[in-house]
Tab-separated table of C-alpha atoms in Angstrom:
chain	number	residue	atom	x	y	z
A	41	MET	CA	221.400	181.921	50.063
A	42	ALA	CA	220.183	179.718	47.199
A	43	ALA	CA	223.023	177.274	48.107
A	44	ALA	CA	222.047	177.252	51.837
A	45	ALA	CA	218.396	176.582	51.046
A	46	ALA	CA	219.426	173.808	48.610
A	47	ALA	CA	221.619	172.315	51.247
A	48	GLY	CA	218.721	172.593	53.962
A	49	SER	CA	216.419	170.971	51.531
A	50	ARG	CA	218.667	168.052	50.962
A	51	TRP	CA	219.220	167.642	54.817
A	52	LEU	CA	215.445	167.568	55.256
A	53	ARG	CA	214.946	164.905	52.595
A	54	SER	CA	217.600	162.918	54.280
A	55	CYS	CA	215.873	163.021	57.758
A	56	CYS	CA	212.459	161.886	56.168
A	57	ALA	CA	213.975	158.997	54.573
A	58	LEU	CA	215.557	158.204	57.767
A	59	LEU	CA	212.292	158.324	59.532
A	60	ARG	CA	210.498	156.302	57.099
A	61	GLN	CA	213.169	153.481	57.634
A	62	SER	CA	212.921	153.775	61.375
A	63	LEU	CA	208.954	153.802	61.594
A	64	PRO	CA	208.470	149.959	60.906
A	65	VAL	CA	210.825	149.264	63.710
A	66	LEU	CA	209.153	151.506	66.193
A	67	ALA	CA	205.681	150.416	65.116
A	68	SER	CA	206.564	146.583	65.532
A	69	GLY	CA	208.211	147.436	68.707
A	70	ARG	CA	205.113	149.183	69.919
A	71	THR	CA	203.002	146.121	68.816
A	72	ARG	CA	205.140	143.973	70.775
A	73	CYS	CA	205.092	146.055	73.955
A	74	VAL	CA	201.362	146.286	73.791
A	75	ALA	CA	201.046	142.564	73.351
A	76	ARG	CA	203.448	141.950	76.236
A	77	LEU	CA	201.198	144.284	78.362
A	78	ARG	CA	197.961	143.043	77.267
A	79	GLY	CA	198.708	139.184	77.977
A	80	PRO	CA	199.554	139.515	81.783
A	81	TRP	CA	196.627	141.849	82.373
A	82	SER	CA	194.101	139.721	80.629
A	83	LYS	CA	195.166	136.816	82.397
A	84	VAL	CA	195.166	138.681	85.836
A	85	ALA	CA	191.522	139.854	84.811
A	86	VAL	CA	190.288	136.416	84.150
A	87	LEU	CA	191.886	134.849	87.202
A	88	GLY	CA	190.201	137.594	89.326
A	89	PHE	CA	186.882	137.013	87.740
A	90	GLY	CA	187.146	133.252	88.616
A	91	ILE	CA	188.111	133.981	92.349
A	92	SER	CA	185.194	136.300	92.623
A	93	LEU	CA	182.742	133.740	91.318
A	94	SER	CA	184.130	131.077	93.589
A	95	ALA	CA	183.691	133.365	96.578
A	96	ILE	CA	179.876	133.855	95.903
A	97	PRO	CA	177.951	131.161	98.040
A	98	ILE	CA	175.858	128.597	95.964
A	99	ALA	CA	172.755	127.231	98.130
A	100	GLN	CA	172.294	123.488	97.892
A	101	LYS	CA	169.075	122.087	96.115
A	102	HIS	CA	166.595	120.762	98.362
A	103	GLU	CA	162.979	119.456	97.587
A	104	PRO	CA	160.313	122.175	97.887
A	105	GLY	CA	158.869	122.394	101.429
A	106	SER	CA	160.830	119.573	102.776
A	107	LEU	CA	162.183	121.615	105.682
A	108	SER	CA	159.113	123.857	106.115
A	109	ASN	CA	157.336	124.042	109.348
A	110	GLU	CA	154.260	122.241	107.889
A	111	ALA	CA	156.268	119.516	106.641
A	112	LEU	CA	157.852	118.982	110.109
A	113	ILE	CA	154.774	119.071	111.959
A	114	ARG	CA	153.147	116.317	109.638
A	115	ARG	CA	156.206	114.408	110.186
A	116	ALA	CA	155.909	114.589	114.049
A	117	VAL	CA	152.320	113.918	114.085
A	118	SER	CA	152.696	110.868	112.048
A	119	LEU	CA	155.041	109.832	114.754
A	120	VAL	CA	152.590	110.307	117.466
A	121	THR	CA	149.818	108.369	115.498
A	122	ASP	CA	152.331	105.479	115.094
A	123	SER	CA	153.033	105.584	118.978
A	124	THR	CA	149.392	105.832	119.992
A	125	GLY	CA	148.453	103.111	117.538
A	126	THR	CA	150.956	100.712	119.192
A	127	LEU	CA	149.667	101.464	122.778
A	128	LEU	CA	146.135	100.835	121.649
A	129	SER	CA	146.949	97.729	119.932
A	130	GLN	CA	148.732	96.352	122.986
A	131	THR	CA	146.083	97.419	125.557
A	132	THR	CA	143.500	96.018	123.258
A	133	TYR	CA	145.126	92.661	123.148
A	134	ALA	CA	145.659	92.526	126.884
A	135	LEU	CA	141.837	93.444	127.633
A	136	ILE	CA	140.583	90.794	125.106
A	137	ASP	CA	142.686	88.321	126.936
A	138	ALA	CA	141.354	89.490	130.441
A	139	LEU	CA	137.817	89.475	129.099
A	140	THR	CA	138.409	85.903	127.738
A	141	GLU	CA	139.715	84.491	130.890
A	142	TYR	CA	136.831	86.262	132.918
A	143	THR	CA	134.198	84.866	130.429
A	144	THR	CA	135.861	81.261	130.997
A	145	ALA	CA	135.627	81.741	134.815
A	146	VAL	CA	132.070	82.786	134.424
A	147	TYR	CA	131.092	79.727	132.610
A	148	THR	CA	132.868	77.569	134.929
A	149	LEU	CA	130.793	78.745	137.819
A	150	VAL	CA	127.602	78.334	135.712
A	151	SER	CA	128.614	74.794	135.076
A	152	LEU	CA	129.216	74.086	138.838
A	153	TYR	CA	125.778	75.313	139.483
A	154	GLN	CA	124.305	73.324	137.084
A	155	ASN	CA	126.056	70.049	138.184
A	156	TYR	CA	125.223	70.839	141.842
A	157	LYS	CA	121.310	71.064	140.943
A	158	GLN	CA	121.599	67.737	139.119
A	159	LEU	CA	123.222	66.166	142.199
A	160	LEU	CA	120.847	67.283	144.693
A	161	GLY	CA	119.320	64.593	146.654
A	162	LYS	CA	122.173	62.213	145.630
A	163	MET	CA	124.859	63.514	147.861
A	164	ASN	CA	125.460	63.238	151.605
A	165	THR	CA	126.086	66.325	153.471
A	166	LYS	CA	129.950	65.729	153.418
A	167	GLU	CA	129.731	65.746	149.604
A	168	GLU	CA	127.545	68.493	149.392
A	169	ASP	CA	129.811	70.730	151.520
A	170	ALA	CA	132.832	69.763	149.252
A	171	VAL	CA	130.866	70.974	146.125
A	172	TRP	CA	129.987	74.230	147.948
A	173	GLN	CA	133.663	74.726	148.578
A	174	VAL	CA	134.455	74.327	145.006
A	175	ILE	CA	131.626	76.820	144.065
A	176	ILE	CA	133.066	79.487	146.704
A	177	GLY	CA	136.454	78.900	145.009
A	178	ALA	CA	135.150	79.513	141.618
A	179	ARG	CA	133.399	82.695	142.748
A	180	VAL	CA	136.715	84.047	144.240
A	181	GLU	CA	138.367	83.234	140.891
A	182	MET	CA	135.825	85.071	138.686
A	183	ALA	CA	135.783	87.988	141.058
A	184	ALA	CA	139.648	88.212	140.529
A	185	LYS	CA	139.291	87.906	136.823
A	186	LYS	CA	136.760	90.619	136.766
A	187	GLN	CA	138.804	93.283	138.694
A	188	GLU	CA	141.913	92.318	136.130
A	189	TYR	CA	139.772	93.093	133.064
A	190	LEU	CA	138.052	96.085	134.663
A	191	LYS	CA	141.641	97.712	135.465
A	192	LEU	CA	142.811	96.816	131.834
A	193	GLU	CA	139.481	98.342	130.495
A	194	SER	CA	140.425	101.645	132.171
A	195	ARG	CA	144.011	101.536	130.227
A	196	TRP	CA	142.315	100.730	127.133
A	197	MET	CA	139.965	103.625	127.558
A	198	SER	CA	142.914	106.227	127.920
A	199	ALA	CA	144.714	104.645	125.025
A	200	LEU	CA	141.588	105.004	122.860
A	201	ARG	CA	141.149	108.643	123.917
A	202	LEU	CA	144.931	109.278	123.065
A	203	SER	CA	144.379	107.656	119.560
A	204	GLU	CA	141.402	109.751	118.765
A	205	MET	CA	143.242	112.966	119.724
A	206	ALA	CA	146.172	111.912	117.647
A	207	ALA	CA	143.808	111.297	114.635
A	208	GLU	CA	142.379	114.687	115.263
A	209	ALA	CA	145.655	116.370	115.395
A	210	ALA	CA	146.780	114.625	112.276
A	211	TYR	CA	143.724	115.781	110.476
A	212	GLN	CA	144.239	119.425	111.558
A	213	SER	CA	147.926	119.131	110.369
A	214	GLY	CA	147.104	117.939	106.827
A	215	ALA	CA	148.465	114.537	107.537
A	216	ASP	CA	145.274	112.952	105.842
A	217	GLN	CA	146.838	109.481	105.578
A	218	ALA	CA	147.908	109.098	109.228
A	219	SER	CA	144.424	110.528	110.318
A	220	VAL	CA	142.561	107.993	108.164
A	221	SER	CA	144.829	105.064	109.161
A	222	THR	CA	144.283	105.963	112.857
A	223	HIS	CA	140.534	106.114	112.461
A	224	ASN	CA	140.387	102.866	110.635
A	225	HIS	CA	142.418	101.313	113.498
A	226	ILE	CA	140.282	102.693	116.303
A	227	GLN	CA	137.216	101.296	114.649
A	228	LEU	CA	138.668	97.947	114.370
A	229	VAL	CA	139.782	97.597	117.861
A	230	LYS	CA	136.313	98.806	119.136
A	231	THR	CA	134.576	96.036	117.187
A	232	GLN	CA	136.918	93.452	118.551
A	233	VAL	CA	136.407	94.545	122.060
A	234	GLN	CA	132.697	94.934	121.539
A	235	GLU	CA	132.556	91.270	120.207
A	236	VAL	CA	134.313	89.819	123.403
A	237	ARG	CA	132.120	91.969	125.729
A	238	GLN	CA	129.129	90.303	124.150
A	239	LEU	CA	130.414	86.815	124.900
A	240	SER	CA	131.089	88.052	128.631
A	241	GLN	CA	127.665	89.614	128.804
A	242	LYS	CA	126.098	86.311	127.634
A	243	ALA	CA	128.017	84.390	130.137
A	244	GLU	CA	126.829	86.804	133.031
A	245	THR	CA	123.289	86.358	131.832
A	246	LYS	CA	123.738	82.466	132.231
A	247	LEU	CA	125.197	83.025	135.630
A	248	ALA	CA	122.192	85.170	136.654
A	249	GLU	CA	119.854	82.634	135.456
A	250	ALA	CA	121.778	79.918	137.413
A	251	GLN	CA	121.813	81.741	140.598
A	252	THR	CA	118.118	82.576	140.468
A	253	GLU	CA	117.353	78.851	140.122
A	254	GLU	CA	119.473	78.220	143.166
A	255	LEU	CA	117.707	80.884	145.143
A	256	LEU	CA	114.237	79.410	144.160
A	257	HIS	CA	115.425	76.018	145.212
A	258	LEU	CA	116.608	77.330	148.713
A	259	LYS	CA	113.139	78.913	149.207
A	260	GLU	CA	111.500	75.631	148.269
A	261	GLU	CA	113.454	74.014	150.924
A	262	GLU	CA	112.676	76.704	153.741
A	263	PRO	CA	109.013	75.826	154.554
A	264	PRO	CA	109.748	72.145	155.443
A	265	LEU	CA	112.718	73.312	157.657
A	266	LEU	CA	110.374	76.002	159.429
A	267	ALA	CA	107.753	73.566	159.979
A	268	GLU	CA	110.065	70.973	161.590
A	269	GLN	CA	111.280	73.812	163.729
A	270	GLN	CA	107.906	74.995	164.822
A	271	GLU	CA	106.859	71.352	165.405
A	272	GLY	CA	109.868	70.903	167.531
A	273	SER	CA	109.136	74.216	169.453
A	274	THR	CA	105.417	73.064	169.902
A	275	GLU	CA	106.456	69.625	171.497
A	276	GLU	CA	109.081	71.380	173.789
A	277	THR	CA	106.358	73.689	175.103
A	278	HIS	CA	103.770	70.799	175.613
A	279	GLU	CA	106.492	68.858	177.541
A	280	ALA	CA	107.393	71.808	179.709
A	281	TYR	CA	103.519	72.322	180.335
A	282	LEU	CA	103.313	68.567	181.504
A	283	ARG	CA	106.079	68.988	183.873
A	284	GLU	CA	104.585	71.959	185.579
A	285	ASP	CA	101.341	69.784	186.013
């Protein structure tokens, strides 16, 4: 029994020594195995995380409020004020041009009346008729110029109302610069048109004075003509009475 126990003890010590020699090899093998497994999985994990980040949509940066409704309205109303301002400028230019031509026609007629008055008594009947034909032609020309400027004045008033509405819309939309610019433009064209209107009104006043003088002159010529007609009528009546006798 003692020999068997001794033999078992020696076998056990031999096994332990063998295990101690084998453990470093097993430990290093386990470490290498774990390292091999850890390497690919860590790469896969990193790659998967990158793919997941690239799949997330990133919004582009825009200026704050650049695409808001208020911004779009202000942009649109600025375009409207620009368009109405262009229309107002064009109609103002056309109206001023027409008013200037009308004023020139009025002064031409005034000058003809004045020349006619100075030449009275110095012309024969044929020359006087020729002057009156020129005066009548000047009247027709003046009437045509007046109709033209009245038509353009109606268009100008419409363009003015549109500009005023556009300025109000710009103010309500918060486009303060467009509103102020439009109001200033409106005041400018009003002043320009008013100045030309004053010139035309002054010309019309002079024309009215010239026509009044002409009427007074015609009234002064009427009594002698009536007296001559009455005298001729009396002589004819007297001659008829004598023939009856």
